[in-house]
Amino acid sequence: MTAHANELAVDVRGLRKQYGDVTAVDGIDLGIGRGEVFGLLGPNGAGKSTTVEILQGHRGRDAGEVSVLGADPANGTRAWRSRVGIVWQDESAPAELTVRETVRHFARYYPRPRDPEEVIGLVGLEGKAGSRIKALSGGQRRRLDVALGVIGGPELLLLDEPTTGFDPAARRQFWELIRALAEEGTTILLTTHYLEEAEALADRLAVVTAGRIVAEGRPAALRERYGTEATVEWTEPDGAPRSERTDTPTRTVAALMRRFDGEIPGLRVSRPTLEDVYLRLTGQEDAR
Amino acid sequence: MTTTVVRTRADAVAERLPSAFGIGLQRGALELRQFFRQRDQVVFTFAFPVVFLFLFASIFSDDVEGAGITASQLYVPAMMAAGIMSTSFQSLGISIAIERDEKVLRRLRGTPMPPAAYFLGKIWLVLVTGLMETAVLLLVGTTLYDVDLPSDATRWFHFAWIFVLGLTACALLGIAISSVPKSGKSATSVVVLPFLVLQFISGVYIAIDTIPGWMLNIGALFPLKWMCQGLRGVFLPDSARVLEQAGDWEFGRIALVLGAWCVGGLALCLLTFRWKNRRDG
């Protein structure tokens, strides 16, 4: 193990993966610092899950260099596995066991696990600790998945679409959990196709589409860089709605004021949201 | 400086990893707990060979000419052998295929659990359930069908090694066959058919002197035939030896065949075992 404290938690260069004729990952570079929360954002089939599975060591790659916590995941040792926590997209847990039995049992796999009761509390399952897993709701099972992902006290947590199928309230609760883990210093990589989730959680995010990263940066910076154009909307006297995209909305509004001589009917000036930026970047603009 | 500190920590992690044997014990306890909580599975696993023993041994109960035993007595060791194979080969073949399909295996592979611990856990499971199954069949056999418990230590010794080697060989074959079904849903059919065929050609349902020689020879390639033969040697009087193909119990050859299957089965498992479904790449 040749780990440096200041090295990147995840360092990926030129990653490629083909499935037959389909290129799932087409030259991805990623650098995730220690303690960072990084979001991999993109539509379904963009190559997010494949990328994460390669980082977990559960899928081979065709080309590229990958270093996760200083090691190549393709030859991950037991010691390495004990430092990486994984929450898959589709999980299942032993239905006949209780939450507490399962979390306690998984704790035994690790050299220095967290306290099982504390972890059960962290994911908000105290009230269900004695329940069989088959009796849990979808959201509760997902929280158990996270509990099993963090029970070993990982330095890096890989979450693949952690909140798919959650209702809004459950999603908010889940965000709090991720924030709490990030606060403790865990490096977190999460994939999601929910933009608001990436914006709420990630220090930095990369937008992936068709196996490539098309944009990367802090959420606010992305919005600024790709979304400077504002949209000015108003209503003509004959009732027809009009809109104009412009880099200088103030000038447009001033011109309108002169034309209408005062109040402009139906005036609205808007900046693109991160969602607009995202849809434009992933070529889904027409979907709106 | 930082490098040294981190390196020491990584080494410390490697040193403190829990042992495969210890985790294997824990997994065994967990597997048993899961098994016994599925009540219908427990009832059917244990009832199946008992019901079959009852049916066959009650339907065919005449004296076997020149062997000094009844047909019912023949069925007791035969169903015990089949019971050992069903708790090991059949239950592992099906349950591991389902665990693979439901991604239980993949999740385990993502933890620092040593792979050997998983297999140790399964071995504890089949050891306990196999012993219970055998005990139940023996109880039925001794109370209903005039089978006597062995009176000498040699026979008990034969019983012990036939049980252990037979169970191990069948468990390993079960782990190996679990990789064959494409999904958990098809696992039962894939595993049960070869098991049924083997039961017919190994002298479980049909007495060996009725089965055509070529079928018996195919059956002799697999462990079940030898387990049946060995258990007959343990629980039937020596006068019944005349019914065997070789006219003898052949304990030495049985040990050799079962031992070979343990080694071969282990190799097969190591070569074919997959933590993921085929379609998961």
Coordinates of C-alpha atoms in Angstrom, one line a residue:
Chain A
M1 CA 0.0 0.0 0.0
T2 CA 1.7 3.2 -1.1
A3 CA -0.9 5.7 0.1
H4 CA -0.2 9.4 0.5
A5 CA -2.4 11.4 2.8
N6 CA -2.6 14.2 0.2
E7 CA -3.3 12.0 -2.8
L8 CA -6.7 12.0 -4.5
A9 CA -9.2 9.5 -3.2
V10 CA -10.3 8.7 -6.7
D11 CA -8.0 9.3 -9.7
V12 CA -9.2 8.1 -13.1
R13 CA -7.6 8.8 -16.5
G14 CA -8.9 7.8 -19.9
L15 CA -11.3 5.2 -18.6
R16 CA -13.0 3.2 -21.4
K17 CA -15.5 0.3 -21.3
Q18 CA -17.3 -1.4 -24.2
Y19 CA -20.2 -3.8 -24.1
G20 CA -20.1 -5.5 -27.5
D21 CA -20.6 -2.6 -30.0
V22 CA -21.8 -0.2 -27.3
T23 CA -19.3 2.2 -25.8
A24 CA -20.6 2.7 -22.2
V25 CA -17.6 4.8 -21.0
D26 CA -15.7 6.7 -23.6
G27 CA -12.7 8.3 -22.1
I28 CA -13.6 9.6 -18.6
D29 CA -11.2 11.5 -16.4
L30 CA -12.0 12.0 -12.7
G31 CA -10.2 13.5 -9.8
I32 CA -11.9 13.4 -6.4
G33 CA -10.1 14.9 -3.4
R34 CA -10.3 13.4 0.1
G35 CA -13.3 14.6 2.1
E36 CA -15.0 15.8 -1.1
V37 CA -18.6 15.0 -2.0
F38 CA -18.6 14.4 -5.8
G39 CA -21.8 14.0 -7.9
L40 CA -21.8 12.1 -11.2
L41 CA -24.9 13.4 -12.9
G42 CA -26.4 12.2 -16.1
P43 CA -29.4 10.6 -17.8
N44 CA -30.0 6.8 -17.6
G45 CA -27.5 4.9 -19.7
A46 CA -24.9 7.6 -19.7
G47 CA -22.3 5.3 -18.2
K48 CA -22.5 6.4 -14.6
S49 CA -23.1 3.0 -13.1
T50 CA -20.5 1.3 -15.2
T51 CA -18.0 3.9 -14.0
V52 CA -18.9 3.3 -10.4
E53 CA -18.8 -0.4 -10.8
I54 CA -15.3 -0.2 -12.2
L55 CA -14.2 1.9 -9.2
Q56 CA -15.7 -0.7 -6.9
G57 CA -13.7 -3.4 -8.6
H58 CA -16.8 -5.3 -9.7
R59 CA -16.3 -4.7 -13.4
G60 CA -13.2 -4.8 -15.6
R61 CA -12.2 -2.0 -18.0
D62 CA -10.9 -1.9 -21.5
A63 CA -8.6 1.0 -21.1
G64 CA -7.5 3.7 -18.7
E65 CA -5.8 4.2 -15.3
V66 CA -7.8 3.9 -12.2
S67 CA -6.6 4.5 -8.7
V68 CA -9.0 4.3 -5.7
L69 CA -7.5 5.0 -2.3
G70 CA -4.1 4.4 -3.9
A71 CA -4.9 1.0 -5.3
D72 CA -6.2 -0.4 -8.6
P73 CA -9.7 -1.7 -7.8
A74 CA -9.1 -4.6 -10.2
N75 CA -6.7 -6.1 -7.6
G76 CA -8.5 -4.9 -4.5
T77 CA -7.3 -6.7 -1.3
R78 CA -9.4 -7.4 1.8
A79 CA -7.7 -4.5 3.5
W80 CA -8.6 -2.2 0.6
R81 CA -12.2 -3.4 0.6
S82 CA -12.4 -2.6 4.3
R83 CA -11.8 1.1 3.4
V84 CA -14.4 1.4 0.6
G85 CA -18.1 1.4 1.3
I86 CA -20.5 0.5 -1.4
V87 CA -24.2 1.1 -1.9
W88 CA -25.4 -0.5 -5.2
Q89 CA -28.3 0.6 -7.3
D90 CA -30.3 -2.6 -6.8
E91 CA -29.7 -4.3 -3.5
S92 CA -31.2 -7.1 -1.6
A93 CA -30.7 -8.1 2.0
P94 CA -31.4 -11.3 3.8
A95 CA -35.2 -11.1 4.3
E96 CA -35.5 -13.3 7.4
L97 CA -33.0 -11.4 9.5
T98 CA -33.6 -8.3 11.5
V99 CA -32.0 -5.0 10.9
R100 CA -29.9 -5.3 14.0
E101 CA -28.7 -8.8 13.3
T102 CA -27.7 -7.9 9.8
V103 CA -25.8 -4.7 10.7
R104 CA -24.1 -6.4 13.6
H105 CA -23.1 -9.3 11.3
F106 CA -21.6 -7.1 8.6
A107 CA -19.7 -5.2 11.3
R108 CA -17.7 -8.4 12.0
Y109 CA -16.2 -8.4 8.5
Y110 CA -14.3 -5.2 9.2
P111 CA -11.1 -4.6 11.1
R112 CA -12.4 -1.5 12.8
P113 CA -16.2 -1.2 12.4
R114 CA -18.4 1.5 13.6
D115 CA -20.8 0.8 16.5
P116 CA -23.8 -1.0 15.0
E117 CA -26.3 0.7 17.2
E118 CA -24.8 4.1 16.3
V119 CA -25.0 3.3 12.6
I120 CA -28.6 2.2 12.9
G121 CA -29.4 5.5 14.6
L122 CA -27.4 7.4 11.9
V123 CA -29.7 6.0 9.2
G124 CA -32.8 6.6 11.3
L125 CA -33.8 2.9 11.7
E126 CA -33.7 2.8 15.6
G127 CA -37.5 2.1 15.6
K128 CA -37.0 -0.8 13.1
A129 CA -33.9 -2.4 14.6
G130 CA -35.8 -5.4 15.7
S131 CA -37.9 -5.8 12.6
R132 CA -37.3 -8.5 10.0
I133 CA -35.9 -6.9 6.8
K134 CA -38.8 -8.3 4.7
A135 CA -41.1 -6.1 6.8
L136 CA -39.3 -2.8 5.8
S137 CA -40.5 -0.3 3.3
G138 CA -38.5 0.5 0.2
G139 CA -37.0 3.6 1.7
Q140 CA -36.2 1.8 4.9
R141 CA -34.4 -0.9 3.0
R142 CA -32.4 1.7 1.2
R143 CA -31.4 3.2 4.5
L144 CA -30.3 -0.2 5.6
D145 CA -28.2 -0.5 2.4
V146 CA -26.5 2.7 3.5
A147 CA -26.0 1.4 7.0
L148 CA -24.2 -1.7 5.6
G149 CA -22.2 0.6 3.3
V150 CA -20.9 2.7 6.2
I151 CA -20.6 0.0 9.0
G152 CA -17.0 -0.6 8.2
G153 CA -16.2 3.1 8.7
P154 CA -15.1 3.6 5.1
E155 CA -12.8 6.4 3.9
L156 CA -14.6 6.4 0.6
L157 CA -18.3 5.8 0.0
L158 CA -19.6 4.9 -3.4
L159 CA -23.4 5.4 -3.8
D160 CA -25.1 4.4 -7.1
E161 CA -28.5 6.1 -7.5
P162 CA -29.1 6.1 -3.8
T163 CA -32.5 7.7 -3.8
T164 CA -34.3 6.3 -6.9
G165 CA -37.8 5.5 -5.9
F166 CA -37.9 7.7 -2.8
D167 CA -40.7 10.0 -2.0
P168 CA -39.6 13.7 -1.5
A169 CA -39.6 13.5 2.3
A170 CA -37.5 10.3 2.3
R171 CA -35.1 12.0 -0.1
R172 CA -34.7 15.0 2.2
Q173 CA -34.0 12.7 5.1
F174 CA -31.5 10.8 3.0
W175 CA -29.7 14.0 2.1
E176 CA -29.3 14.8 5.8
L177 CA -27.7 11.4 6.2
I178 CA -25.2 12.0 3.4
R179 CA -24.4 15.5 4.8
A180 CA -23.7 14.0 8.2
L181 CA -21.3 11.4 6.7
A182 CA -19.6 14.1 4.7
E183 CA -19.2 16.2 7.9
E184 CA -17.4 13.2 9.5
G185 CA -14.9 13.4 6.7
T186 CA -16.0 10.5 4.4
T187 CA -15.2 11.0 0.8
I188 CA -18.4 10.4 -1.2
L189 CA -19.1 9.7 -4.8
L190 CA -22.7 9.5 -5.7
T191 CA -24.4 9.1 -9.1
T192 CA -27.8 10.5 -9.6
H193 CA -30.1 11.5 -12.4
Y194 CA -31.8 14.0 -10.0
L195 CA -30.3 17.4 -10.6
E196 CA -31.5 18.9 -7.4
E197 CA -29.9 16.1 -5.5
A198 CA -26.5 16.7 -7.1
E199 CA -26.9 20.4 -6.4
A200 CA -27.9 19.9 -2.8
L201 CA -25.2 17.5 -1.9
A202 CA -22.2 17.7 -4.2
D203 CA -19.2 20.0 -3.7
R204 CA -18.4 19.4 -7.3
L205 CA -20.2 17.5 -10.0
A206 CA -19.6 16.2 -13.4
V207 CA -22.3 15.9 -16.1
V208 CA -21.9 12.6 -18.0
T209 CA -23.7 11.9 -21.2
A210 CA -23.0 9.1 -23.7
G211 CA -19.9 7.9 -21.7
R212 CA -18.2 11.3 -21.6
I213 CA -17.9 14.1 -19.2
V214 CA -19.4 17.2 -20.8
A215 CA -19.0 19.6 -17.9
E216 CA -17.4 19.6 -14.5
G217 CA -17.2 22.0 -11.6
R218 CA -19.0 23.5 -8.6
P219 CA -22.8 23.6 -9.2
A220 CA -22.8 27.4 -9.0
A221 CA -19.9 27.7 -11.4
L222 CA -21.6 25.4 -13.9
R223 CA -24.6 27.6 -13.8
E224 CA -22.6 30.7 -14.4
R225 CA -20.4 29.2 -17.1
Y226 CA -23.1 27.6 -19.2
G227 CA -26.0 29.8 -18.3
T228 CA -25.2 33.4 -18.8
E229 CA -28.0 34.1 -21.2
A230 CA -31.2 35.4 -19.7
T231 CA -34.6 35.2 -21.1
V232 CA -36.9 38.2 -21.2
E233 CA -40.6 37.5 -21.7
W234 CA -43.5 39.9 -22.2
T235 CA -46.9 40.2 -23.8
E236 CA -47.6 42.3 -26.9
P237 CA -50.6 44.6 -26.9
D238 CA -52.5 42.2 -29.2
G239 CA -52.0 39.5 -26.4
A240 CA -49.3 37.5 -28.2
P241 CA -46.6 36.3 -25.8
R242 CA -43.0 37.1 -26.8
S243 CA -39.6 36.1 -25.5
E244 CA -36.0 36.9 -26.2
R245 CA -32.8 35.4 -25.2
T246 CA -30.1 37.9 -24.4
D247 CA -26.8 38.4 -22.6
T248 CA -27.9 42.0 -21.8
P249 CA -31.4 41.7 -20.3
T250 CA -31.3 45.2 -18.8
R251 CA -30.9 46.8 -22.2
T252 CA -33.8 44.7 -23.6
V253 CA -36.0 45.8 -20.7
A254 CA -35.0 49.4 -21.2
A255 CA -35.9 49.3 -24.8
L256 CA -39.3 47.7 -24.0
M257 CA -40.0 50.4 -21.4
R258 CA -39.5 53.0 -24.0
R259 CA -41.8 51.2 -26.4
F260 CA -44.6 50.6 -23.9
D261 CA -44.0 53.9 -22.2
G262 CA -44.2 52.6 -18.7
E263 CA -45.5 49.3 -17.4
I264 CA -44.6 46.3 -19.6
P265 CA -47.4 43.7 -19.7
G266 CA -46.4 40.2 -18.5
L267 CA -42.8 41.1 -17.9
R268 CA -40.6 38.3 -16.7
V269 CA -36.8 38.1 -16.7
S270 CA -35.3 34.7 -15.9
R271 CA -31.8 33.2 -15.6
P272 CA -31.5 29.6 -16.6
T273 CA -31.7 27.2 -13.7
L274 CA -29.1 24.5 -13.3
E275 CA -31.7 22.2 -14.7
D276 CA -31.8 24.2 -18.0
V277 CA -28.0 24.0 -18.1
Y278 CA -28.1 20.3 -17.5
L279 CA -30.7 19.6 -20.1
R280 CA -28.8 21.7 -22.6
L281 CA -25.5 19.9 -21.8
T282 CA -27.0 16.5 -22.1
G283 CA -28.9 17.4 -25.3
Q284 CA -32.3 16.9 -23.7
E285 CA -33.4 20.5 -24.1
D286 CA -36.4 19.5 -26.2
A287 CA -37.6 17.3 -23.4
R288 CA -38.9 20.3 -21.5
Chain B
M1 CA 6.4 11.6 7.4
T2 CA 2.8 11.4 6.3
T3 CA 3.7 8.4 4.1
T4 CA 5.1 6.4 7.0
V5 CA 2.1 7.1 9.1
V6 CA -0.4 6.1 6.4
R7 CA 1.6 3.0 5.5
T8 CA 1.6 1.9 9.1
R9 CA -2.1 2.3 9.3
A10 CA -2.7 0.3 6.2
D11 CA -0.6 -2.5 7.6
A12 CA -2.4 -2.3 10.8
V13 CA -5.7 -2.8 8.9
A14 CA -4.3 -5.8 7.2
E15 CA -3.2 -7.3 10.5
R16 CA -6.5 -6.8 12.2
L17 CA -8.7 -8.3 9.6
P18 CA -10.9 -10.9 11.2
S19 CA -10.0 -14.6 10.4
A20 CA -11.9 -16.6 7.7
F21 CA -12.6 -19.3 10.2
G22 CA -14.2 -17.0 12.8
I23 CA -16.3 -15.2 10.2
G24 CA -17.2 -18.6 8.8
L25 CA -18.6 -19.7 12.2
Q26 CA -20.6 -16.4 12.3
R27 CA -21.9 -17.0 8.9
G28 CA -22.9 -20.6 9.8
A29 CA -24.9 -19.3 12.7
L30 CA -26.6 -16.7 10.5
E31 CA -27.3 -19.2 7.7
L32 CA -29.0 -21.6 10.3
R33 CA -31.0 -18.7 11.7
Q34 CA -32.2 -17.8 8.3
F35 CA -33.0 -21.4 7.4
F36 CA -35.0 -22.1 10.5
R37 CA -37.0 -18.9 10.2
Q38 CA -38.5 -20.1 6.9
R39 CA -40.8 -22.5 8.5
D40 CA -42.3 -24.0 5.3
Q41 CA -38.9 -24.6 3.9
V42 CA -37.9 -26.4 7.1
V43 CA -40.9 -28.6 7.2
F44 CA -40.6 -29.6 3.5
T45 CA -36.8 -30.2 3.6
F46 CA -37.2 -32.6 6.5
A47 CA -40.5 -34.1 5.5
F48 CA -39.6 -35.0 1.9
P49 CA -37.3 -38.0 2.4
V50 CA -39.4 -39.1 5.4
V51 CA -42.6 -39.2 3.3
F52 CA -40.8 -41.0 0.5
L53 CA -39.3 -43.5 3.0
F54 CA -42.8 -44.1 4.4
L55 CA -44.3 -44.6 0.9
F56 CA -41.6 -46.9 -0.5
A57 CA -41.0 -48.9 2.6
S58 CA -44.7 -49.4 3.2
I59 CA -45.5 -50.4 -0.5
F60 CA -42.5 -52.7 -0.9
S61 CA -42.2 -54.7 2.3
D62 CA -41.7 -58.3 1.2
D63 CA -38.7 -60.4 2.3
V64 CA -35.8 -60.1 -0.1
E65 CA -34.9 -63.7 -1.1
G66 CA -31.7 -65.1 0.3
A67 CA -30.6 -61.8 1.9
G68 CA -32.3 -62.1 5.2
I69 CA -33.8 -58.6 5.1
T70 CA -37.1 -57.0 4.0
A71 CA -37.4 -54.5 1.2
S72 CA -38.4 -51.9 3.8
Q73 CA -35.1 -52.3 5.5
L74 CA -33.3 -51.6 2.1
Y75 CA -35.1 -48.3 1.8
V76 CA -33.9 -46.9 5.2
P77 CA -30.2 -46.5 4.3
A78 CA -31.2 -45.5 0.7
M79 CA -33.4 -42.6 1.9
M80 CA -30.7 -41.6 4.4
A81 CA -28.2 -41.2 1.5
A82 CA -30.8 -39.3 -0.5
G83 CA -31.6 -37.1 2.5
I84 CA -27.9 -36.2 2.9
M85 CA -27.7 -35.3 -0.8
S86 CA -30.9 -33.3 -0.6
T87 CA -29.8 -31.2 2.4
S88 CA -26.4 -30.6 0.7
F89 CA -26.5 -30.8 -3.1
Q90 CA -30.1 -29.7 -3.7
S91 CA -30.4 -27.1 -1.0
L92 CA -27.1 -25.4 -1.8
G93 CA -27.5 -25.7 -5.6
I94 CA -30.8 -23.8 -5.4
S95 CA -30.1 -21.4 -2.6
I96 CA -26.8 -20.2 -3.9
A97 CA -28.2 -19.7 -7.4
I98 CA -31.0 -17.5 -5.8
E99 CA -28.5 -15.6 -3.7
R100 CA -26.4 -14.9 -6.8
D101 CA -29.5 -13.8 -8.7
E102 CA -30.6 -11.5 -5.9
K103 CA -27.1 -10.0 -5.6
V104 CA -26.5 -11.2 -2.1
L105 CA -23.2 -12.6 -3.3
R106 CA -22.2 -9.4 -5.0
R107 CA -22.9 -7.5 -1.8
L108 CA -20.7 -9.9 0.2
R109 CA -18.0 -9.6 -2.4
G110 CA -18.0 -5.8 -1.9
T111 CA -17.0 -6.3 1.8
P112 CA -13.7 -7.5 3.2
M113 CA -15.4 -10.9 4.0
P114 CA -13.0 -13.6 2.9
P115 CA -14.6 -15.9 0.3
A116 CA -13.7 -19.0 2.3
A117 CA -15.9 -17.7 5.1
Y118 CA -18.9 -17.8 2.9
F119 CA -18.3 -21.5 2.0
L120 CA -17.5 -22.4 5.6
G121 CA -20.9 -20.9 6.6
K122 CA -22.6 -23.1 4.0
I123 CA -20.8 -26.1 5.3
W124 CA -21.9 -25.5 8.8
L125 CA -25.5 -25.1 7.5
V126 CA -25.5 -28.4 5.6
L127 CA -23.7 -30.2 8.4
V128 CA -26.4 -29.3 11.0
T129 CA -29.3 -29.8 8.6
G130 CA -27.8 -33.0 7.2
L131 CA -27.3 -34.4 10.7
M132 CA -30.9 -33.6 11.7
E133 CA -32.3 -35.1 8.5
T134 CA -30.3 -38.3 9.1
A135 CA -31.4 -38.5 12.7
V136 CA -35.1 -38.2 11.7
L137 CA -34.8 -40.9 9.0
L138 CA -32.9 -43.2 11.4
L139 CA -35.6 -42.7 14.0
V140 CA -38.3 -43.6 11.5
G141 CA -36.2 -46.6 10.2
T142 CA -35.6 -48.0 13.7
T143 CA -39.1 -47.6 15.0
L144 CA -41.1 -48.6 11.9
Y145 CA -39.0 -50.8 9.7
D146 CA -36.9 -53.0 11.9
V147 CA -33.5 -51.4 11.2
D148 CA -31.1 -51.9 14.1
L149 CA -28.5 -49.3 15.1
P150 CA -25.0 -50.7 14.6
S151 CA -23.7 -52.4 17.7
D152 CA -20.0 -52.2 17.1
A153 CA -17.7 -49.2 16.9
T154 CA -16.3 -50.1 13.4
R155 CA -19.7 -49.6 11.9
W156 CA -20.3 -46.3 13.6
F157 CA -16.9 -45.3 12.4
H158 CA -17.9 -46.2 8.8
F159 CA -21.1 -44.3 9.3
A160 CA -19.2 -41.2 10.4
W161 CA -16.8 -41.0 7.5
I162 CA -19.5 -41.9 4.9
F163 CA -21.6 -39.1 6.3
V164 CA -18.8 -36.5 6.3
L165 CA -17.3 -37.4 2.9
G166 CA -20.7 -37.9 1.2
L167 CA -22.0 -34.6 2.6
T168 CA -18.9 -32.7 1.6
A169 CA -18.8 -34.1 -1.9
C170 CA -22.5 -33.4 -2.5
A171 CA -22.2 -29.9 -0.9
L172 CA -19.3 -29.1 -3.3
L173 CA -21.2 -30.4 -6.3
G174 CA -24.2 -28.3 -5.2
I175 CA -22.0 -25.2 -5.1
A176 CA -20.7 -26.1 -8.5
I177 CA -24.1 -26.7 -10.1
S178 CA -25.4 -23.4 -8.6
S179 CA -23.5 -21.6 -11.4
V180 CA -25.4 -23.5 -14.1
P181 CA -28.9 -21.9 -13.9
K182 CA -29.2 -18.6 -15.7
S183 CA -31.5 -17.2 -13.0
G184 CA -32.7 -17.9 -9.5
K185 CA -36.1 -18.9 -11.0
S186 CA -34.8 -21.7 -13.1
A187 CA -32.5 -23.0 -10.3
T188 CA -35.0 -25.6 -8.9
S189 CA -35.6 -27.3 -12.2
V190 CA -31.9 -27.3 -13.1
V191 CA -30.9 -28.8 -9.8
V192 CA -33.8 -31.2 -9.2
L193 CA -33.7 -33.1 -12.5
P194 CA -30.1 -34.5 -12.2
F195 CA -30.8 -35.3 -8.5
L196 CA -33.9 -37.2 -9.4
V197 CA -32.2 -39.1 -12.2
L198 CA -29.3 -40.0 -9.8
Q199 CA -31.8 -41.3 -7.2
F200 CA -33.3 -43.7 -9.8
I201 CA -29.9 -45.0 -11.1
S202 CA -28.1 -45.1 -7.7
G203 CA -30.5 -47.6 -6.0
V204 CA -32.5 -45.1 -3.9
Y205 CA -36.0 -45.7 -5.2
I206 CA -35.3 -49.0 -7.0
A207 CA -33.3 -51.9 -5.7
I208 CA -30.0 -52.2 -7.5
D209 CA -30.6 -55.7 -8.7
T210 CA -33.5 -54.4 -10.8
I211 CA -31.6 -51.6 -12.4
P212 CA -29.9 -52.4 -15.8
G213 CA -26.1 -52.7 -15.4
W214 CA -25.3 -49.8 -17.8
M215 CA -27.5 -47.4 -15.8
L216 CA -25.9 -48.6 -12.5
N217 CA -22.5 -48.0 -14.1
I218 CA -23.4 -44.4 -14.9
G219 CA -24.7 -44.0 -11.4
A220 CA -21.5 -45.4 -10.0
L221 CA -19.6 -42.4 -11.4
F222 CA -21.4 -40.2 -8.8
P223 CA -21.3 -40.1 -5.0
L224 CA -24.9 -41.1 -4.3
K225 CA -24.6 -44.8 -5.3
W226 CA -21.6 -45.2 -3.0
M227 CA -23.3 -43.4 -0.1
C228 CA -26.3 -45.7 -0.4
Q229 CA -24.0 -48.8 -0.6
G230 CA -22.0 -47.6 2.4
L231 CA -25.0 -46.9 4.5
R232 CA -26.5 -50.3 3.6
G233 CA -23.2 -51.8 4.9
V234 CA -23.6 -49.9 8.1
F235 CA -27.3 -50.6 8.9
L236 CA -28.0 -54.0 7.2
P237 CA -26.8 -57.4 8.3
D238 CA -23.8 -58.9 6.4
S239 CA -26.2 -61.5 4.9
A240 CA -27.5 -58.7 2.6
R241 CA -24.1 -58.3 1.0
V242 CA -25.2 -60.7 -1.8
L243 CA -27.4 -58.0 -3.2
E244 CA -24.5 -55.8 -4.1
Q245 CA -23.0 -55.7 -7.5
A246 CA -19.6 -56.8 -6.1
G247 CA -21.2 -59.1 -3.5
D248 CA -19.4 -57.0 -0.9
W249 CA -19.8 -53.6 0.9
E250 CA -16.5 -52.3 -0.6
F251 CA -15.8 -49.8 2.1
G252 CA -12.3 -49.1 0.8
R253 CA -13.6 -48.3 -2.7
I254 CA -16.4 -46.1 -1.3
A255 CA -13.9 -44.0 0.7
L256 CA -11.8 -43.7 -2.5
V257 CA -14.7 -42.6 -4.7
L258 CA -16.1 -40.1 -2.1
G259 CA -12.7 -38.7 -1.3
A260 CA -12.0 -38.2 -5.0
W261 CA -15.3 -36.4 -5.4
C262 CA -14.4 -34.1 -2.5
V263 CA -11.1 -33.1 -4.3
G264 CA -12.7 -32.9 -7.7
G265 CA -15.7 -31.0 -6.4
L266 CA -13.5 -28.5 -4.7
A267 CA -11.5 -28.0 -7.9
L268 CA -14.8 -27.6 -9.9
C269 CA -16.0 -25.0 -7.4
L270 CA -12.8 -23.0 -7.5
L271 CA -12.9 -23.1 -11.3
T272 CA -16.6 -22.2 -11.9
F273 CA -17.8 -20.2 -8.9
R274 CA -19.1 -16.8 -9.9
W275 CA -20.1 -13.9 -7.5
K276 CA -22.2 -12.3 -10.2
N277 CA -24.9 -13.4 -12.6
R278 CA -23.7 -14.0 -16.2
R279 CA -25.6 -11.0 -17.5
D280 CA -24.0 -8.8 -14.9
G281 CA -20.7 -9.4 -16.6

